[in-house]
CSV table of C-alpha atoms in Angstrom, one decimal:
chain,number,residue,atom,x,y,z
A,1,UNK,CA,16.4,36.2,-28.5
A,2,UNK,CA,12.9,34.5,-28.9
A,3,UNK,CA,14.8,31.5,-29.9
A,4,UNK,CA,17.1,31.7,-26.4
A,5,UNK,CA,14.3,32.1,-24.9
A,6,UNK,CA,12.5,28.7,-25.9
A,7,UNK,CA,15.3,27.1,-25.7
A,8,UNK,CA,15.3,27.8,-21.8
A,9,UNK,CA,12.0,26.9,-21.2
A,10,UNK,CA,12.0,23.7,-23.0
A,11,UNK,CA,15.0,23.0,-20.7
A,12,UNK,CA,12.4,23.8,-17.5
A,13,UNK,CA,11.3,20.7,-16.3
A,14,UNK,CA,7.7,21.1,-14.4
A,15,UNK,CA,7.6,17.6,-11.9
A,16,UNK,CA,4.1,18.3,-10.6
A,17,UNK,CA,3.4,15.6,-7.6
A,18,UNK,CA,1.1,15.0,-4.9
A,19,UNK,CA,3.1,13.2,-3.1
A,20,UNK,CA,5.8,14.1,-0.8
A,21,UNK,CA,3.9,17.3,0.2
A,22,UNK,CA,5.4,18.0,3.7
A,23,UNK,CA,7.6,20.7,3.3
A,24,UNK,CA,10.3,18.9,4.7
A,25,UNK,CA,9.5,16.0,2.1
A,26,UNK,CA,10.4,18.7,-1.0
A,27,UNK,CA,13.0,20.2,0.2
A,28,UNK,CA,14.1,16.9,1.4
A,29,UNK,CA,13.3,16.0,-3.2
A,30,UNK,CA,14.6,19.3,-4.8
A,31,UNK,CA,18.3,19.6,-2.6
A,32,UNK,CA,18.4,15.7,-2.4
A,33,UNK,CA,16.4,13.8,-4.7
A,34,UNK,CA,15.9,15.7,-8.4
A,35,UNK,CA,20.4,16.9,-7.5
A,36,UNK,CA,22.6,15.6,-10.9
A,37,UNK,CA,19.6,16.3,-13.6
A,38,UNK,CA,20.2,17.9,-16.4
A,39,UNK,CA,18.6,21.3,-16.5
A,40,UNK,CA,16.1,22.8,-14.5
A,41,UNK,CA,13.2,20.7,-12.9
A,42,UNK,CA,11.0,22.5,-10.7
A,43,UNK,CA,9.2,20.4,-8.3
A,44,UNK,CA,5.1,21.5,-7.9
A,45,UNK,CA,3.0,19.5,-4.8
A,46,UNK,CA,-0.6,19.5,-5.1
A,47,UNK,CA,-3.6,17.9,-3.1
A,48,UNK,CA,-4.7,14.7,-5.1
A,49,UNK,CA,-8.4,17.0,-5.3
A,50,UNK,CA,-6.5,19.9,-7.0
A,51,UNK,CA,-4.1,17.5,-9.5
A,52,UNK,CA,-7.1,16.3,-10.8
A,53,UNK,CA,-8.9,19.4,-11.7
A,54,UNK,CA,-5.4,20.7,-13.2
A,55,UNK,CA,-5.0,17.6,-14.5
A,56,UNK,CA,-8.5,17.8,-16.6
A,57,UNK,CA,-8.2,21.3,-17.7
A,58,UNK,CA,-5.1,21.1,-18.9
A,59,UNK,CA,-6.0,19.1,-21.2
A,60,UNK,CA,-9.1,20.9,-22.2
A,61,UNK,CA,-7.6,23.7,-22.6
A,62,UNK,CA,-5.0,22.2,-25.3
A,63,UNK,CA,-2.3,24.3,-23.1
A,64,UNK,CA,-0.5,21.6,-20.8
A,65,UNK,CA,2.5,23.5,-18.8
A,66,UNK,CA,3.4,20.0,-17.6
A,67,UNK,CA,5.9,17.7,-18.2
A,68,UNK,CA,5.6,14.7,-15.4
A,69,UNK,CA,3.6,14.1,-12.9
A,70,UNK,CA,3.8,11.2,-10.0
A,71,UNK,CA,1.0,9.9,-7.8
A,72,UNK,CA,0.1,7.8,-6.7
A,73,UNK,CA,-1.7,4.3,-9.0
A,74,UNK,CA,-5.6,5.0,-7.8
A,75,UNK,CA,-4.2,8.7,-8.6
A,76,UNK,CA,-3.7,8.1,-12.4
A,77,UNK,CA,-6.1,6.1,-13.0
A,78,UNK,CA,-8.9,8.1,-14.4
A,79,UNK,CA,-6.1,10.0,-16.6
A,80,UNK,CA,-6.5,7.8,-19.4
A,81,UNK,CA,-7.1,7.7,-21.7
A,82,UNK,CA,-7.5,10.9,-22.0
A,83,UNK,CA,-4.8,13.2,-19.6
A,84,UNK,CA,-2.0,10.9,-20.2
A,85,UNK,CA,0.9,9.6,-23.3
A,86,UNK,CA,1.3,5.8,-22.9
A,87,UNK,CA,5.8,5.5,-21.5
A,88,UNK,CA,6.7,2.0,-23.6
A,89,UNK,CA,10.1,3.1,-24.8
A,90,UNK,CA,10.2,4.4,-21.3
A,91,UNK,CA,9.2,0.6,-19.8
A,92,UNK,CA,12.3,-0.9,-21.9
A,93,UNK,CA,15.1,1.4,-20.9
A,94,UNK,CA,13.8,0.7,-17.1
A,95,UNK,CA,13.4,-3.9,-17.8
A,96,UNK,CA,16.6,-3.9,-16.5
A,97,UNK,CA,16.5,-2.5,-13.0
A,98,UNK,CA,14.5,-5.8,-11.4
A,99,UNK,CA,11.0,-4.2,-11.3
A,100,UNK,CA,8.5,-6.2,-10.1
A,101,UNK,CA,6.0,-7.0,-13.0
A,102,UNK,CA,3.2,-7.0,-11.0
A,103,UNK,CA,4.0,-3.8,-10.1
A,104,UNK,CA,5.0,-2.6,-13.5
A,105,UNK,CA,1.8,-4.5,-15.2
A,106,UNK,CA,-0.5,-2.3,-12.7
A,107,UNK,CA,1.6,0.5,-14.1
A,108,UNK,CA,-0.2,0.2,-18.0
A,109,UNK,CA,-4.2,0.9,-15.7
A,110,UNK,CA,-5.6,-1.9,-17.1
A,111,UNK,CA,-4.7,-0.7,-21.0
A,112,UNK,CA,-2.1,-2.8,-22.9
A,113,UNK,CA,-0.1,0.1,-23.2
A,114,UNK,CA,2.6,0.9,-20.1
A,115,UNK,CA,0.9,4.5,-18.3
A,116,UNK,CA,3.4,5.4,-15.2
A,117,UNK,CA,6.5,3.8,-14.9
A,118,UNK,CA,6.3,3.1,-10.2
A,119,UNK,CA,8.8,4.9,-8.9
A,120,UNK,CA,8.0,4.1,-5.0
A,121,UNK,CA,6.1,2.5,-2.7
A,122,UNK,CA,4.7,1.9,1.1
A,123,UNK,CA,3.2,-0.9,2.2
A,124,UNK,CA,2.1,-2.7,5.9
A,125,UNK,CA,3.8,-5.7,7.2
A,126,UNK,CA,4.1,-7.9,11.1
A,127,UNK,CA,6.5,-6.5,12.6
A,128,UNK,CA,7.3,-9.1,15.3
A,129,UNK,CA,9.4,-8.9,18.8
A,130,UNK,CA,12.4,-11.4,18.7
A,131,UNK,CA,10.8,-12.5,22.6
A,132,UNK,CA,7.7,-13.9,20.7
A,133,UNK,CA,10.7,-16.4,18.6
A,134,UNK,CA,11.2,-18.3,20.5
A,135,UNK,CA,6.8,-20.2,20.3
A,136,UNK,CA,7.0,-20.2,16.6
A,137,UNK,CA,5.3,-23.5,15.5
A,138,UNK,CA,8.4,-25.5,14.4
A,139,UNK,CA,9.9,-25.1,11.6
A,140,UNK,CA,7.9,-21.5,10.8
A,141,UNK,CA,9.8,-19.9,8.4
A,142,UNK,CA,8.4,-15.6,9.7
A,143,UNK,CA,9.4,-15.0,5.6
A,144,UNK,CA,7.1,-17.9,5.0
A,145,UNK,CA,3.9,-17.7,7.3
A,146,UNK,CA,1.0,-18.9,6.7
A,147,UNK,CA,-2.8,-17.6,9.4
A,148,UNK,CA,-2.4,-21.1,10.8
A,149,UNK,CA,1.0,-20.6,11.8
A,150,UNK,CA,0.3,-16.9,13.0
A,151,UNK,CA,-2.5,-18.7,14.9
A,152,UNK,CA,-0.6,-21.6,16.2
A,153,UNK,CA,2.2,-18.9,17.9
A,154,UNK,CA,0.0,-16.2,18.9
A,155,UNK,CA,-2.2,-19.9,21.3
A,156,UNK,CA,1.5,-21.1,22.4
A,157,UNK,CA,2.7,-17.4,23.3
A,158,UNK,CA,-0.8,-17.0,25.0
A,159,UNK,CA,-0.3,-20.5,26.9
A,160,UNK,CA,3.1,-20.1,27.4
A,161,UNK,CA,3.5,-16.8,29.3
A,162,UNK,CA,-0.4,-16.4,30.5
A,163,UNK,CA,-0.9,-12.8,27.9
A,164,UNK,CA,-2.1,-12.3,24.5
A,165,UNK,CA,0.6,-11.0,23.0
A,166,UNK,CA,-1.3,-10.7,18.9
A,167,UNK,CA,-1.8,-7.7,17.7
A,168,UNK,CA,-4.4,-5.4,15.3
A,169,UNK,CA,-5.3,-1.7,14.7
A,170,UNK,CA,-8.8,-2.2,15.7
A,171,UNK,CA,-8.4,0.9,17.0
A,172,UNK,CA,-11.2,4.5,15.7
A,173,UNK,CA,-8.4,5.5,13.8
A,174,UNK,CA,-7.0,2.8,13.0
A,175,UNK,CA,-6.2,0.6,9.8
A,176,UNK,CA,-8.1,-2.8,10.3
A,177,UNK,CA,-10.2,-2.0,7.5
A,178,UNK,CA,-6.9,-1.8,5.0
A,179,UNK,CA,-5.8,-5.5,6.7
A,180,UNK,CA,-9.5,-7.1,5.4
A,181,UNK,CA,-9.0,-5.1,1.6
A,182,UNK,CA,-6.0,-5.9,1.1
A,183,UNK,CA,-4.5,-9.1,3.0
A,184,UNK,CA,-7.0,-11.3,4.9
A,185,UNK,CA,-10.0,-11.6,1.9
A,186,UNK,CA,-7.0,-11.8,-1.0
A,187,UNK,CA,-5.4,-14.4,1.6
A,188,UNK,CA,-8.9,-16.1,2.1
A,189,UNK,CA,-10.8,-16.0,-0.9
A,190,UNK,CA,-8.2,-14.6,-3.9
A,191,UNK,CA,-10.5,-11.9,-4.3
A,192,UNK,CA,-12.3,-8.8,-2.6
A,193,UNK,CA,-15.5,-8.0,-3.2
A,194,UNK,CA,-17.4,-9.9,-5.5
A,195,UNK,CA,-16.2,-13.6,-3.2
A,196,UNK,CA,-17.1,-11.3,0.2
A,197,UNK,CA,-19.9,-13.1,1.1
A,198,UNK,CA,-18.1,-16.8,-1.1
A,199,UNK,CA,-17.2,-20.3,1.4
A,200,UNK,CA,-13.8,-19.0,1.1
A,201,UNK,CA,-14.4,-16.5,2.8
A,202,UNK,CA,-17.1,-17.8,5.6
A,203,UNK,CA,-13.8,-20.3,6.3
A,204,UNK,CA,-11.8,-17.3,6.7
A,205,UNK,CA,-13.9,-15.4,10.0
A,206,UNK,CA,-14.3,-18.5,11.3
A,207,UNK,CA,-9.8,-18.1,11.1
A,208,UNK,CA,-10.2,-14.0,11.9
A,209,UNK,CA,-12.4,-15.3,15.4
A,210,UNK,CA,-9.5,-17.8,16.7
A,211,UNK,CA,-7.1,-15.1,15.8
A,212,UNK,CA,-9.1,-12.7,17.6
A,213,UNK,CA,-8.3,-15.0,20.7
A,214,UNK,CA,-5.4,-14.5,21.3
A,215,UNK,CA,-5.1,-11.1,20.9
A,216,UNK,CA,-4.6,-7.9,22.9
A,217,UNK,CA,-8.3,-7.6,24.1
A,218,UNK,CA,-7.1,-3.6,23.3
A,219,UNK,CA,-6.0,-4.5,21.0
A,220,UNK,CA,-10.4,-2.2,20.0
A,221,UNK,CA,-8.1,0.9,21.1
A,222,UNK,CA,-5.5,0.7,19.4
A,223,UNK,CA,-4.4,3.6,16.1
A,224,UNK,CA,-1.5,2.8,15.5
A,225,UNK,CA,1.2,-0.4,16.3
A,226,UNK,CA,3.9,1.7,17.6
A,227,UNK,CA,3.2,2.4,21.1
A,228,UNK,CA,1.3,-1.5,22.1
A,229,UNK,CA,5.0,-2.6,20.6
A,230,UNK,CA,7.4,-0.1,22.1
A,231,UNK,CA,5.6,-1.1,25.9
A,232,UNK,CA,5.9,-4.9,25.4
A,233,UNK,CA,2.0,-5.1,25.6
A,234,UNK,CA,1.8,-6.5,21.3
A,235,UNK,CA,4.7,-9.1,20.5
A,236,UNK,CA,3.7,-9.7,16.7
A,237,UNK,CA,1.1,-7.1,15.0
A,238,UNK,CA,0.0,-5.9,12.1
A,239,UNK,CA,0.1,-2.6,10.8
A,240,UNK,CA,0.9,0.2,8.3
A,241,UNK,CA,5.1,1.3,8.4
A,242,UNK,CA,4.2,3.9,8.7
A,243,UNK,CA,2.7,4.3,12.1
A,244,UNK,CA,5.6,1.4,13.0
A,245,UNK,CA,8.3,3.1,12.1
A,246,UNK,CA,9.2,5.1,15.4
A,247,UNK,CA,9.3,2.0,17.8
A,248,UNK,CA,11.4,0.2,14.9
A,249,UNK,CA,14.0,3.2,14.7
A,250,UNK,CA,13.8,3.9,18.8
A,251,UNK,CA,14.7,0.0,19.2
A,252,UNK,CA,15.8,-1.7,16.2
A,253,UNK,CA,17.7,-4.3,18.1
A,254,UNK,CA,14.5,-5.6,19.7
A,255,UNK,CA,12.4,-6.0,16.3
A,256,UNK,CA,11.8,-8.5,13.8
A,257,UNK,CA,10.5,-7.2,10.2
A,258,UNK,CA,8.1,-9.7,7.5
A,259,UNK,CA,5.2,-10.4,4.9
A,260,UNK,CA,2.0,-10.6,6.6
A,261,UNK,CA,0.9,-14.2,6.1
A,262,UNK,CA,-0.2,-16.0,3.0
A,263,UNK,CA,-3.9,-17.9,3.2
A,264,UNK,CA,-5.4,-20.7,1.1
A,265,UNK,CA,-5.6,-18.1,-2.1
A,266,UNK,CA,-1.8,-16.6,-1.3
A,267,UNK,CA,-0.2,-13.9,0.3
A,268,UNK,CA,-2.3,-11.4,-0.1
A,269,UNK,CA,-0.9,-7.5,0.0
A,270,UNK,CA,-1.9,-4.2,-1.5
A,271,UNK,CA,0.9,-2.3,-2.1
A,272,UNK,CA,0.3,1.7,-2.3
A,273,UNK,CA,2.5,2.8,-5.2
A,274,UNK,CA,3.5,6.1,-7.1
A,275,UNK,CA,4.4,6.2,-10.0
A,276,UNK,CA,5.9,8.8,-12.6
A,277,UNK,CA,3.3,10.1,-15.6
A,278,UNK,CA,3.7,11.9,-18.7
A,279,UNK,CA,0.8,14.3,-19.5
A,280,UNK,CA,-0.4,14.3,-23.4
A,281,UNK,CA,1.1,16.9,-25.2
A,282,UNK,CA,3.9,17.9,-22.3
A,283,UNK,CA,6.3,20.2,-23.0
A,284,UNK,CA,9.4,18.8,-22.4
A,285,UNK,CA,9.5,15.7,-22.5
A,286,UNK,CA,12.7,14.5,-22.7
A,287,UNK,CA,12.4,16.7,-19.0
A,288,UNK,CA,10.8,14.1,-17.5
A,289,UNK,CA,12.3,11.0,-19.5
A,290,UNK,CA,15.3,12.3,-17.8
A,291,UNK,CA,13.6,12.7,-14.5
A,292,UNK,CA,12.2,9.7,-15.0
A,293,UNK,CA,15.0,7.2,-15.4
A,294,UNK,CA,17.1,9.3,-12.9
A,295,UNK,CA,14.2,8.4,-9.6
A,296,UNK,CA,14.6,4.7,-10.7
A,297,UNK,CA,17.9,4.3,-10.7
A,298,UNK,CA,18.8,2.1,-7.9
A,299,UNK,CA,21.0,4.4,-5.8
A,300,UNK,CA,18.3,7.3,-5.7
A,301,UNK,CA,15.7,4.3,-5.1
A,302,UNK,CA,17.4,4.0,-1.3
A,303,UNK,CA,18.4,7.7,-0.2
A,304,UNK,CA,14.2,8.2,-1.9
A,305,UNK,CA,13.2,5.7,1.3
A,306,UNK,CA,16.2,7.1,3.2
A,307,UNK,CA,15.0,10.3,3.0
A,308,UNK,CA,11.7,9.9,3.3
A,309,UNK,CA,10.6,6.5,4.0
A,310,UNK,CA,8.6,5.3,0.8
A,311,UNK,CA,10.7,1.9,-0.7
A,312,UNK,CA,12.8,1.1,-3.4
A,313,UNK,CA,10.5,-0.7,-6.7
A,314,UNK,CA,13.9,-1.5,-8.0
A,315,UNK,CA,16.1,-3.9,-6.7
A,316,UNK,CA,18.5,-1.8,-4.7
A,317,UNK,CA,21.6,-3.0,-2.5
A,318,UNK,CA,20.7,-1.1,0.3
A,319,UNK,CA,23.8,0.2,2.6
A,320,UNK,CA,25.9,-0.4,5.3
A,321,UNK,CA,24.8,3.0,6.7
A,322,UNK,CA,21.4,2.9,6.5
A,323,UNK,CA,19.3,3.6,9.6
A,324,UNK,CA,18.8,0.2,11.1
A,325,UNK,CA,15.2,1.6,11.9
A,326,UNK,CA,14.4,2.3,8.3
A,327,UNK,CA,16.8,-1.1,7.0
A,328,UNK,CA,14.5,-3.6,8.9
A,329,UNK,CA,11.1,-2.2,7.3
A,330,UNK,CA,12.5,-2.2,3.8
A,331,UNK,CA,13.5,-5.7,4.0
A,332,UNK,CA,10.8,-6.4,4.7
A,333,UNK,CA,8.6,-4.0,2.0
A,334,UNK,CA,11.0,-6.7,-0.7
A,335,UNK,CA,9.9,-9.9,1.0
A,336,UNK,CA,7.0,-8.7,0.8
A,337,UNK,CA,6.7,-7.4,-3.2
A,338,UNK,CA,9.0,-10.5,-3.5
A,339,UNK,CA,7.3,-13.0,-2.4
A,340,UNK,CA,6.6,-16.2,-4.7
A,341,UNK,CA,2.9,-16.6,-3.9
A,342,UNK,CA,2.3,-12.6,-2.9
A,343,UNK,CA,-2.1,-12.0,-4.5
A,344,UNK,CA,-1.7,-8.0,-4.9
A,345,UNK,CA,-4.7,-5.9,-4.0
A,346,UNK,CA,-5.2,-2.1,-4.8
A,347,UNK,CA,-6.8,0.6,-3.0
A,348,UNK,CA,-9.7,1.3,-3.9
A,349,UNK,CA,-10.6,2.9,-6.7
A,350,UNK,CA,-13.2,4.3,-8.4
A,351,UNK,CA,-15.2,4.5,-4.8
A,352,UNK,CA,-15.2,8.9,-4.6
A,353,UNK,CA,-16.4,10.5,-1.4
A,354,UNK,CA,-18.0,6.4,-0.8
A,355,UNK,CA,-14.0,5.7,0.9
A,356,UNK,CA,-15.5,6.0,3.6
A,357,UNK,CA,-19.1,3.9,3.4
A,358,UNK,CA,-16.5,1.3,1.9
A,359,UNK,CA,-14.5,0.7,5.0
A,360,UNK,CA,-17.0,0.9,7.4
A,361,UNK,CA,-18.9,-2.4,5.2
A,362,UNK,CA,-15.9,-4.2,6.4
A,363,UNK,CA,-15.3,-2.7,10.2
A,364,UNK,CA,-18.9,-3.1,10.6
A,365,UNK,CA,-17.6,-7.1,9.4
A,366,UNK,CA,-15.2,-7.6,12.1
A,367,UNK,CA,-17.6,-6.5,14.9
A,368,UNK,CA,-20.3,-8.0,14.3
A,369,UNK,CA,-18.8,-11.3,13.7
A,370,UNK,CA,-16.2,-11.3,15.5
A,371,UNK,CA,-15.9,-8.9,18.7
A,372,UNK,CA,-21.0,-9.4,18.8
A,373,UNK,CA,-19.6,-12.9,17.9
A,374,UNK,CA,-22.8,-13.3,15.5
A,375,UNK,CA,-23.0,-15.7,12.7
A,376,UNK,CA,-20.8,-15.6,9.4
A,377,UNK,CA,-23.3,-16.5,7.2
A,378,UNK,CA,-25.8,-13.6,8.6
A,379,UNK,CA,-23.3,-11.0,8.8
A,380,UNK,CA,-21.9,-11.9,4.7
A,381,UNK,CA,-25.4,-12.0,3.6
A,382,UNK,CA,-26.3,-8.6,5.5
A,383,UNK,CA,-23.3,-7.3,4.9
A,384,UNK,CA,-23.5,-8.0,1.2
A,385,UNK,CA,-26.4,-5.8,-0.2
A,386,UNK,CA,-24.2,-3.2,2.0
A,387,UNK,CA,-21.8,-3.1,-0.6
A,388,UNK,CA,-23.8,-4.2,-3.5
A,389,UNK,CA,-25.7,-1.3,-2.9
A,390,UNK,CA,-23.3,1.1,-2.6
A,391,UNK,CA,-20.6,-0.6,-6.3
A,392,UNK,CA,-23.8,0.2,-8.0
A,393,UNK,CA,-24.5,4.0,-6.5
A,394,UNK,CA,-20.4,4.4,-7.6
A,395,UNK,CA,-20.8,1.6,-11.1
A,396,UNK,CA,-17.0,1.0,-9.8
A,397,UNK,CA,-15.7,-1.3,-11.4
A,398,UNK,CA,-13.3,-4.0,-10.5
A,399,UNK,CA,-10.0,-3.6,-9.3
A,400,UNK,CA,-7.1,-5.9,-8.4
A,401,UNK,CA,-7.4,-9.3,-7.2
A,402,UNK,CA,-10.7,-9.0,-7.8
A,403,UNK,CA,-12.0,-9.4,-12.1
A,404,UNK,CA,-12.0,-6.8,-14.5
A,405,UNK,CA,-16.0,-5.6,-14.7
A,406,UNK,CA,-18.2,-3.8,-17.3
A,407,UNK,CA,-19.6,-1.2,-14.9
A,408,UNK,CA,-20.0,-1.9,-11.2
A,409,UNK,CA,-17.8,-4.8,-9.3
A,410,UNK,CA,-20.2,-8.1,-9.2
A,411,UNK,CA,-21.4,-9.7,-5.6
A,412,UNK,CA,-21.6,-12.7,-5.6
């Protein structure tokens, strides 16, 4: 009887996740995405702070209840090396699935071993109303656009239509700081923190001023780009996939989607990557492996996109019956991650409760340089001091694309 009980327990796999927490999404995971795995899988969700506490507490108690975890890259980072076990065996198994090398490298979390397998991703993309396409600069390819071409496109639209139709989410709860941290700075400087006040950054901010001059003046009120795109106020916009999804679902025939532009240092982009990892002393490692192998199957990755709006990390053919709006999003995500000149910029790591202050540095820099027309060099010198203080206060080491640092990430 005892042996039978142990076997039954061994068959259960507790899958503990910070992702897909809302009831509707969690139900989709349980009823659709985990269907077909042998043995019982129990899907448990938690807020990121509680996840961190439980992972550490189980390690310290020497009593692990969880066999597989799903969380964002930055949420998994603090659990190396104490709470996670390497999954190099799994990395070899999924090697044929076409997960981009840069995402697999992220999954090593700065070590020489695979710490997690990429699971699913979201990111930020560009959306354009098809009415804007005739005004593209000659020879420009929307899937390989540069910032210079975006600027010329915005200028031409303004000249020909009398309206400034470029748009950014620069409202109070818009995600413009992520544009600077994940797209603008990496594209112009190759980093985010270290080259904050560099000559390359100065040139970038001059370009941003020029872009703003052909952007819709209402951009300072836009939090989500859905509404201005649907209203036709904006023809070309950048935003998070979740914040343009409704517009694409409502009028899929009206829009095209594509990666953000490239600058002198490449095509900066910020993947919001969720990974699957196996805790140390997992009670059912075989069950954990089965969950990870199942969730990374191309057909399950496509199901994940269709059901919950997170996009594949594997090479996956999208079915013809996928909702057109979801397909538009997925195509732009795939084009972004597959770009040969992609420069991956991670969400900030190691700032703890100071993430809002980090965002404020970039927002304040934008407001002073672009909205108030203060001298670029002076503003960058001022804000670099604030950024440097924040890095030292949190002792946050550099994250990609800045070069690794011992201790606080330097602001040069």
